[in-house]
Amino acid sequence: MMKFEYQVCQVQGSKVTFVNGKFQSDIHITGAVDPASMDSAMESCPSVWKYLNKVGREGWELVTSGVMSTSDEGSLQILYLKRAV
């Protein structure tokens, strides 16, 4: 029987911001954050197409996607990926 591992990716705007709950920014943020710092952190997250191309070369396959409603931001796109282990 084949076994798989999975990634759940959160997309905000055109950026992959979280993968399995881990923030994808190159900028490390701790504590209270001013909006400008948060904008910089979000901008440093990978774009969807760059992220999918990168992980595709590592064997990850996009299985499906969906939209999750949020109370203040409107909605987030969620990407579900898998690869054989």
PDB file of N, CA and C in Angstrom:
ATOM      1  N   MET A   1       0.837  -1.179   0.000  1.00  0.00           N
ATOM      2  CA  MET A   1       0.000   0.000   0.000  1.00  0.00           C
ATOM      3  C   MET A   1       0.888   1.250   0.000  1.00  0.00           C
ATOM      4  N   MET A   2       0.579   2.197  -0.881  1.00  0.00           N
ATOM      5  CA  MET A   2       1.355   3.441  -0.944  1.00  0.00           C
ATOM      6  C   MET A   2       1.041   4.319   0.258  1.00  0.00           C
ATOM      7  N   LYS A   3       2.059   5.031   0.708  1.00  0.00           N
ATOM      8  CA  LYS A   3       1.883   5.993   1.797  1.00  0.00           C
ATOM      9  C   LYS A   3       2.242   7.371   1.277  1.00  0.00           C
ATOM     10  N   PHE A   4       1.584   8.376   1.833  1.00  0.00           N
ATOM     11  CA  PHE A   4       1.776   9.746   1.394  1.00  0.00           C
ATOM     12  C   PHE A   4       2.025  10.661   2.579  1.00  0.00           C
ATOM     13  N   GLU A   5       2.681  11.783   2.304  1.00  0.00           N
ATOM     14  CA  GLU A   5       2.742  12.889   3.257  1.00  0.00           C
ATOM     15  C   GLU A   5       2.052  14.070   2.596  1.00  0.00           C
ATOM     16  N   TYR A   6       1.600  15.007   3.417  1.00  0.00           N
ATOM     17  CA  TYR A   6       0.758  16.087   2.911  1.00  0.00           C
ATOM     18  C   TYR A   6       1.250  17.456   3.345  1.00  0.00           C
ATOM     19  N   GLN A   7       0.928  18.441   2.539  1.00  0.00           N
ATOM     20  CA  GLN A   7       1.139  19.847   2.886  1.00  0.00           C
ATOM     21  C   GLN A   7      -0.195  20.567   2.735  1.00  0.00           C
ATOM     22  N   VAL A   8      -0.483  21.439   3.701  1.00  0.00           N
ATOM     23  CA  VAL A   8      -1.636  22.326   3.611  1.00  0.00           C
ATOM     24  C   VAL A   8      -1.064  23.739   3.566  1.00  0.00           C
ATOM     25  N   CYS A   9      -1.269  24.413   2.447  1.00  0.00           N
ATOM     26  CA  CYS A   9      -0.672  25.725   2.209  1.00  0.00           C
ATOM     27  C   CYS A   9      -1.750  26.801   2.218  1.00  0.00           C
ATOM     28  N   GLN A  10      -1.482  27.853   2.959  1.00  0.00           N
ATOM     29  CA  GLN A  10      -2.394  29.001   3.007  1.00  0.00           C
ATOM     30  C   GLN A  10      -1.872  30.077   2.070  1.00  0.00           C
ATOM     31  N   VAL A  11      -2.750  30.607   1.223  1.00  0.00           N
ATOM     32  CA  VAL A  11      -2.383  31.638   0.256  1.00  0.00           C
ATOM     33  C   VAL A  11      -3.123  32.922   0.590  1.00  0.00           C
ATOM     34  N   GLN A  12      -2.363  34.009   0.720  1.00  0.00           N
ATOM     35  CA  GLN A  12      -2.936  35.339   0.930  1.00  0.00           C
ATOM     36  C   GLN A  12      -2.421  36.222  -0.197  1.00  0.00           C
ATOM     37  N   GLY A  13      -3.357  36.824  -0.928  1.00  0.00           N
ATOM     38  CA  GLY A  13      -2.953  37.547  -2.132  1.00  0.00           C
ATOM     39  C   GLY A  13      -2.405  36.528  -3.106  1.00  0.00           C
ATOM     40  N   SER A  14      -1.208  36.706  -3.560  1.00  0.00           N
ATOM     41  CA  SER A  14      -0.573  35.723  -4.453  1.00  0.00           C
ATOM     42  C   SER A  14       0.627  35.073  -3.777  1.00  0.00           C
ATOM     43  N   LYS A  15       0.649  35.091  -2.435  1.00  0.00           N
ATOM     44  CA  LYS A  15       1.787  34.574  -1.676  1.00  0.00           C
ATOM     45  C   LYS A  15       1.401  33.361  -0.839  1.00  0.00           C
ATOM     46  N   VAL A  16       2.268  32.355  -0.804  1.00  0.00           N
ATOM     47  CA  VAL A  16       2.098  31.218   0.095  1.00  0.00           C
ATOM     48  C   VAL A  16       2.636  31.675   1.447  1.00  0.00           C
ATOM     49  N   THR A  17       1.729  31.899   2.398  1.00  0.00           N
ATOM     50  CA  THR A  17       2.129  32.482   3.679  1.00  0.00           C
ATOM     51  C   THR A  17       2.400  31.443   4.763  1.00  0.00           C
ATOM     52  N   PHE A  18       1.655  30.351   4.761  1.00  0.00           N
ATOM     53  CA  PHE A  18       1.850  29.293   5.754  1.00  0.00           C
ATOM     54  C   PHE A  18       1.818  27.939   5.070  1.00  0.00           C
ATOM     55  N   VAL A  19       2.704  27.035   5.515  1.00  0.00           N
ATOM     56  CA  VAL A  19       2.697  25.644   5.064  1.00  0.00           C
ATOM     57  C   VAL A  19       2.718  24.781   6.315  1.00  0.00           C
ATOM     58  N   ASN A  20       1.669  23.990   6.483  1.00  0.00           N
ATOM     59  CA  ASN A  20       1.511  23.157   7.682  1.00  0.00           C
ATOM     60  C   ASN A  20       1.720  23.977   8.958  1.00  0.00           C
ATOM     61  N   GLY A  21       1.181  25.193   8.956  1.00  0.00           N
ATOM     62  CA  GLY A  21       1.227  26.056  10.134  1.00  0.00           C
ATOM     63  C   GLY A  21       2.501  26.859  10.312  1.00  0.00           C
ATOM     64  N   LYS A  22       3.486  26.703   9.426  1.00  0.00           N
ATOM     65  CA  LYS A  22       4.755  27.427   9.554  1.00  0.00           C
ATOM     66  C   LYS A  22       4.776  28.620   8.601  1.00  0.00           C
ATOM     67  N   PHE A  23       5.042  29.813   9.152  1.00  0.00           N
ATOM     68  CA  PHE A  23       5.107  31.038   8.363  1.00  0.00           C
ATOM     69  C   PHE A  23       6.263  30.938   7.380  1.00  0.00           C
ATOM     70  N   GLN A  24       6.029  31.305   6.122  1.00  0.00           N
ATOM     71  CA  GLN A  24       7.002  31.110   5.044  1.00  0.00           C
ATOM     72  C   GLN A  24       7.870  32.325   4.738  1.00  0.00           C
ATOM     73  N   SER A  25       7.783  33.361   5.543  1.00  0.00           N
ATOM     74  CA  SER A  25       8.559  34.572   5.303  1.00  0.00           C
ATOM     75  C   SER A  25      10.046  34.350   5.556  1.00  0.00           C
ATOM     76  N   ASP A  26      10.871  35.095   4.822  1.00  0.00           N
ATOM     77  CA  ASP A  26      12.312  35.111   5.080  1.00  0.00           C
ATOM     78  C   ASP A  26      12.636  36.000   6.271  1.00  0.00           C
ATOM     79  N   ILE A  27      11.666  36.806   6.688  1.00  0.00           N
ATOM     80  CA  ILE A  27      11.854  37.754   7.787  1.00  0.00           C
ATOM     81  C   ILE A  27      11.285  37.145   9.057  1.00  0.00           C
ATOM     82  N   HIS A  28      12.114  37.023  10.090  1.00  0.00           N
ATOM     83  CA  HIS A  28      11.683  36.444  11.361  1.00  0.00           C
ATOM     84  C   HIS A  28      10.947  37.503  12.181  1.00  0.00           C
ATOM     85  N   ILE A  29       9.741  37.170  12.633  1.00  0.00           N
ATOM     86  CA  ILE A  29       8.925  38.113  13.399  1.00  0.00           C
ATOM     87  C   ILE A  29       8.625  37.523  14.767  1.00  0.00           C
ATOM     88  N   THR A  30       8.828  38.332  15.801  1.00  0.00           N
ATOM     89  CA  THR A  30       8.461  37.924  17.155  1.00  0.00           C
ATOM     90  C   THR A  30       7.786  39.091  17.853  1.00  0.00           C
ATOM     91  N   GLY A  31       6.899  38.776  18.772  1.00  0.00           N
ATOM     92  CA  GLY A  31       6.239  39.818  19.566  1.00  0.00           C
ATOM     93  C   GLY A  31       5.331  40.709  18.743  1.00  0.00           C
ATOM     94  N   ALA A  32       5.069  41.908  19.271  1.00  0.00           N
ATOM     95  CA  ALA A  32       4.212  42.881  18.588  1.00  0.00           C
ATOM     96  C   ALA A  32       4.908  43.370  17.321  1.00  0.00           C
ATOM     97  N   VAL A  33       4.142  43.481  16.252  1.00  0.00           N
ATOM     98  CA  VAL A  33       4.713  43.840  14.956  1.00  0.00           C
ATOM     99  C   VAL A  33       3.969  45.036  14.386  1.00  0.00           C
ATOM    100  N   ASP A  34       4.730  46.011  13.894  1.00  0.00           N
ATOM    101  CA  ASP A  34       4.082  47.152  13.249  1.00  0.00           C
ATOM    102  C   ASP A  34       3.639  46.733  11.843  1.00  0.00           C
ATOM    103  N   PRO A  35       2.618  47.397  11.308  1.00  0.00           N
ATOM    104  CA  PRO A  35       2.086  47.014   9.990  1.00  0.00           C
ATOM    105  C   PRO A  35       3.124  47.010   8.866  1.00  0.00           C
ATOM    106  N   ALA A  36       4.065  47.938   8.881  1.00  0.00           N
ATOM    107  CA  ALA A  36       5.087  47.983   7.824  1.00  0.00           C
ATOM    108  C   ALA A  36       5.962  46.728   7.857  1.00  0.00           C
ATOM    109  N   SER A  37       6.325  46.287   9.060  1.00  0.00           N
ATOM    110  CA  SER A  37       7.133  45.067   9.185  1.00  0.00           C
ATOM    111  C   SER A  37       6.352  43.852   8.708  1.00  0.00           C
ATOM    112  N   MET A  38       5.066  43.817   9.038  1.00  0.00           N
ATOM    113  CA  MET A  38       4.236  42.693   8.611  1.00  0.00           C
ATOM    114  C   MET A  38       4.090  42.684   7.090  1.00  0.00           C
ATOM    115  N   ASP A  39       3.921  43.864   6.491  1.00  0.00           N
ATOM    116  CA  ASP A  39       3.848  43.945   5.026  1.00  0.00           C
ATOM    117  C   ASP A  39       5.136  43.427   4.387  1.00  0.00           C
ATOM    118  N   SER A  40       6.280  43.798   4.957  1.00  0.00           N
ATOM    119  CA  SER A  40       7.572  43.324   4.434  1.00  0.00           C
ATOM    120  C   SER A  40       7.685  41.810   4.566  1.00  0.00           C
ATOM    121  N   ALA A  41       7.242  41.294   5.700  1.00  0.00           N
ATOM    122  CA  ALA A  41       7.292  39.847   5.920  1.00  0.00           C
ATOM    123  C   ALA A  41       6.404  39.116   4.920  1.00  0.00           C
ATOM    124  N   MET A  42       5.206  39.637   4.687  1.00  0.00           N
ATOM    125  CA  MET A  42       4.288  39.009   3.729  1.00  0.00           C
ATOM    126  C   MET A  42       4.874  39.051   2.315  1.00  0.00           C
ATOM    127  N   GLU A  43       5.483  40.170   1.947  1.00  0.00           N
ATOM    128  CA  GLU A  43       6.078  40.302   0.609  1.00  0.00           C
ATOM    129  C   GLU A  43       7.221  39.315   0.390  1.00  0.00           C
ATOM    130  N   SER A  44       7.911  38.930   1.475  1.00  0.00           N
ATOM    131  CA  SER A  44       9.036  38.009   1.321  1.00  0.00           C
ATOM    132  C   SER A  44       8.590  36.549   1.199  1.00  0.00           C
ATOM    133  N   CYS A  45       7.312  36.274   1.417  1.00  0.00           N
ATOM    134  CA  CYS A  45       6.795  34.913   1.228  1.00  0.00           C
ATOM    135  C   CYS A  45       6.831  34.570  -0.263  1.00  0.00           C
ATOM    136  N   PRO A  46       6.987  33.294  -0.595  1.00  0.00           N
ATOM    137  CA  PRO A  46       7.070  32.926  -2.014  1.00  0.00           C
ATOM    138  C   PRO A  46       5.737  33.096  -2.740  1.00  0.00           C
ATOM    139  N   SER A  47       5.818  33.451  -4.004  1.00  0.00           N
ATOM    140  CA  SER A  47       4.603  33.516  -4.818  1.00  0.00           C
ATOM    141  C   SER A  47       4.095  32.088  -5.035  1.00  0.00           C
ATOM    142  N   VAL A  48       2.815  31.968  -5.333  1.00  0.00           N
ATOM    143  CA  VAL A  48       2.211  30.645  -5.516  1.00  0.00           C
ATOM    144  C   VAL A  48       2.941  29.861  -6.600  1.00  0.00           C
ATOM    145  N   TRP A  49       3.157  30.469  -7.760  1.00  0.00           N
ATOM    146  CA  TRP A  49       3.775  29.731  -8.869  1.00  0.00           C
ATOM    147  C   TRP A  49       5.212  29.339  -8.561  1.00  0.00           C
ATOM    148  N   LYS A  50       5.968  30.203  -7.894  1.00  0.00           N
ATOM    149  CA  LYS A  50       7.344  29.832  -7.531  1.00  0.00           C
ATOM    150  C   LYS A  50       7.341  28.686  -6.524  1.00  0.00           C
ATOM    151  N   TYR A  51       6.447  28.769  -5.536  1.00  0.00           N
ATOM    152  CA  TYR A  51       6.378  27.717  -4.523  1.00  0.00           C
ATOM    153  C   TYR A  51       5.988  26.380  -5.158  1.00  0.00           C
ATOM    154  N   LEU A  52       4.937  26.384  -5.995  1.00  0.00           N
ATOM    155  CA  LEU A  52       4.492  25.134  -6.612  1.00  0.00           C
ATOM    156  C   LEU A  52       5.560  24.545  -7.531  1.00  0.00           C
ATOM    157  N   ASN A  53       6.278  25.370  -8.268  1.00  0.00           N
ATOM    158  CA  ASN A  53       7.366  24.860  -9.111  1.00  0.00           C
ATOM    159  C   ASN A  53       8.480  24.264  -8.269  1.00  0.00           C
ATOM    160  N   LYS A  54       8.821  24.927  -7.169  1.00  0.00           N
ATOM    161  CA  LYS A  54       9.888  24.433  -6.284  1.00  0.00           C
ATOM    162  C   LYS A  54       9.513  23.079  -5.690  1.00  0.00           C
ATOM    163  N   VAL A  55       8.340  22.988  -5.069  1.00  0.00           N
ATOM    164  CA  VAL A  55       7.970  21.734  -4.411  1.00  0.00           C
ATOM    165  C   VAL A  55       7.589  20.655  -5.426  1.00  0.00           C
ATOM    166  N   GLY A  56       7.155  21.059  -6.616  1.00  0.00           N
ATOM    167  CA  GLY A  56       6.887  20.080  -7.672  1.00  0.00           C
ATOM    168  C   GLY A  56       8.145  19.318  -8.052  1.00  0.00           C
ATOM    169  N   ARG A  57       9.273  20.020  -8.084  1.00  0.00           N
ATOM    170  CA  ARG A  57      10.559  19.361  -8.371  1.00  0.00           C
ATOM    171  C   ARG A  57      10.956  18.408  -7.245  1.00  0.00           C
ATOM    172  N   GLU A  58      10.378  18.608  -6.050  1.00  0.00           N
ATOM    173  CA  GLU A  58      10.657  17.734  -4.899  1.00  0.00           C
ATOM    174  C   GLU A  58       9.653  16.585  -4.803  1.00  0.00           C
ATOM    175  N   GLY A  59       8.768  16.468  -5.802  1.00  0.00           N
ATOM    176  CA  GLY A  59       7.817  15.362  -5.825  1.00  0.00           C
ATOM    177  C   GLY A  59       6.425  15.676  -5.305  1.00  0.00           C
ATOM    178  N   TRP A  60       6.194  16.917  -4.882  1.00  0.00           N
ATOM    179  CA  TRP A  60       4.867  17.291  -4.382  1.00  0.00           C
ATOM    180  C   TRP A  60       3.917  17.519  -5.544  1.00  0.00           C
ATOM    181  N   GLU A  61       2.658  17.103  -5.357  1.00  0.00           N
ATOM    182  CA  GLU A  61       1.615  17.250  -6.369  1.00  0.00           C
ATOM    183  C   GLU A  61       0.425  17.974  -5.750  1.00  0.00           C
ATOM    184  N   LEU A  62      -0.084  18.985  -6.462  1.00  0.00           N
ATOM    185  CA  LEU A  62      -1.285  19.682  -6.010  1.00  0.00           C
ATOM    186  C   LEU A  62      -2.474  18.756  -6.204  1.00  0.00           C
ATOM    187  N   VAL A  63      -3.183  18.462  -5.098  1.00  0.00           N
ATOM    188  CA  VAL A  63      -4.314  17.547  -5.144  1.00  0.00           C
ATOM    189  C   VAL A  63      -5.612  18.317  -5.351  1.00  0.00           C
ATOM    190  N   THR A  64      -5.795  19.382  -4.587  1.00  0.00           N
ATOM    191  CA  THR A  64      -6.997  20.205  -4.698  1.00  0.00           C
ATOM    192  C   THR A  64      -6.744  21.540  -4.020  1.00  0.00           C
ATOM    193  N   SER A  65      -7.679  22.434  -4.178  1.00  0.00           N
ATOM    194  CA  SER A  65      -7.608  23.720  -3.485  1.00  0.00           C
ATOM    195  C   SER A  65      -9.012  24.097  -3.054  1.00  0.00           C
ATOM    196  N   GLY A  66      -9.082  25.018  -2.117  1.00  0.00           N
ATOM    197  CA  GLY A  66     -10.373  25.479  -1.633  1.00  0.00           C
ATOM    198  C   GLY A  66     -10.247  26.891  -1.106  1.00  0.00           C
ATOM    199  N   VAL A  67     -11.375  27.447  -0.738  1.00  0.00           N
ATOM    200  CA  VAL A  67     -11.417  28.798  -0.187  1.00  0.00           C
ATOM    201  C   VAL A  67     -11.977  28.712   1.222  1.00  0.00           C
ATOM    202  N   MET A  68     -11.294  29.381   2.155  1.00  0.00           N
ATOM    203  CA  MET A  68     -11.734  29.415   3.543  1.00  0.00           C
ATOM    204  C   MET A  68     -12.141  30.846   3.877  1.00  0.00           C
ATOM    205  N   SER A  69     -13.353  31.025   4.358  1.00  0.00           N
ATOM    206  CA  SER A  69     -13.819  32.358   4.749  1.00  0.00           C
ATOM    207  C   SER A  69     -13.182  32.767   6.064  1.00  0.00           C
ATOM    208  N   THR A  70     -12.845  34.043   6.171  1.00  0.00           N
ATOM    209  CA  THR A  70     -12.344  34.600   7.423  1.00  0.00           C
ATOM    210  C   THR A  70     -13.231  35.765   7.813  1.00  0.00           C
ATOM    211  N   SER A  71     -13.206  36.110   9.080  1.00  0.00           N
ATOM    212  CA  SER A  71     -14.107  37.160   9.548  1.00  0.00           C
ATOM    213  C   SER A  71     -13.685  38.550   9.096  1.00  0.00           C
ATOM    214  N   ASP A  72     -12.395  38.839   9.075  1.00  0.00           N
ATOM    215  CA  ASP A  72     -11.961  40.204   8.773  1.00  0.00           C
ATOM    216  C   ASP A  72     -11.250  40.362   7.428  1.00  0.00           C
ATOM    217  N   GLU A  73     -10.660  39.327   6.910  1.00  0.00           N
ATOM    218  CA  GLU A  73      -9.868  39.426   5.677  1.00  0.00           C
ATOM    219  C   GLU A  73     -10.658  39.035   4.431  1.00  0.00           C
ATOM    220  N   GLY A  74     -11.842  38.505   4.601  1.00  0.00           N
ATOM    221  CA  GLY A  74     -12.616  38.044   3.460  1.00  0.00           C
ATOM    222  C   GLY A  74     -12.475  36.552   3.261  1.00  0.00           C
ATOM    223  N   SER A  75     -11.399  36.121   2.585  1.00  0.00           N
ATOM    224  CA  SER A  75     -11.183  34.692   2.372  1.00  0.00           C
ATOM    225  C   SER A  75      -9.708  34.406   2.101  1.00  0.00           C
ATOM    226  N   LEU A  76      -9.341  33.156   2.314  1.00  0.00           N
ATOM    227  CA  LEU A  76      -7.989  32.667   2.049  1.00  0.00           C
ATOM    228  C   LEU A  76      -8.106  31.466   1.132  1.00  0.00           C
ATOM    229  N   GLN A  77      -7.144  31.295   0.259  1.00  0.00           N
ATOM    230  CA  GLN A  77      -7.104  30.091  -0.560  1.00  0.00           C
ATOM    231  C   GLN A  77      -6.244  29.063   0.159  1.00  0.00           C
ATOM    232  N   ILE A  78      -6.688  27.818   0.150  1.00  0.00           N
ATOM    233  CA  ILE A  78      -5.942  26.728   0.760  1.00  0.00           C
ATOM    234  C   ILE A  78      -5.567  25.739  -0.344  1.00  0.00           C
ATOM    235  N   LEU A  79      -4.290  25.365  -0.401  1.00  0.00           N
ATOM    236  CA  LEU A  79      -3.797  24.384  -1.367  1.00  0.00           C
ATOM    237  C   LEU A  79      -3.438  23.110  -0.620  1.00  0.00           C
ATOM    238  N   TYR A  80      -3.835  21.973  -1.159  1.00  0.00           N
ATOM    239  CA  TYR A  80      -3.538  20.678  -0.552  1.00  0.00           C
ATOM    240  C   TYR A  80      -2.613  19.922  -1.498  1.00  0.00           C
ATOM    241  N   LEU A  81      -1.429  19.558  -0.992  1.00  0.00           N
ATOM    242  CA  LEU A  81      -0.436  18.856  -1.792  1.00  0.00           C
ATOM    243  C   LEU A  81      -0.104  17.523  -1.142  1.00  0.00           C
ATOM    244  N   LYS A  82       0.353  16.560  -1.960  1.00  0.00           N
ATOM    245  CA  LYS A  82       0.798  15.272  -1.414  1.00  0.00           C
ATOM    246  C   LYS A  82       1.981  14.766  -2.224  1.00  0.00           C
ATOM    247  N   ARG A  83       2.732  13.860  -1.592  1.00  0.00           N
ATOM    248  CA  ARG A  83       3.777  13.124  -2.308  1.00  0.00           C
ATOM    249  C   ARG A  83       3.951  11.771  -1.635  1.00  0.00           C
ATOM    250  N   ALA A  84       4.387  10.820  -2.405  1.00  0.00           N
ATOM    251  CA  ALA A  84       4.618   9.475  -1.891  1.00  0.00           C
ATOM    252  C   ALA A  84       5.839   9.474  -0.980  1.00  0.00           C
ATOM    253  N   VAL A  85       5.769   8.659   0.069  1.00  0.00           N
ATOM    254  CA  VAL A  85       6.919   8.511   0.975  1.00  0.00           C
ATOM    255  C   VAL A  85       7.455   7.102   0.891  1.00  0.00           C
TER     256      VAL A  85
END
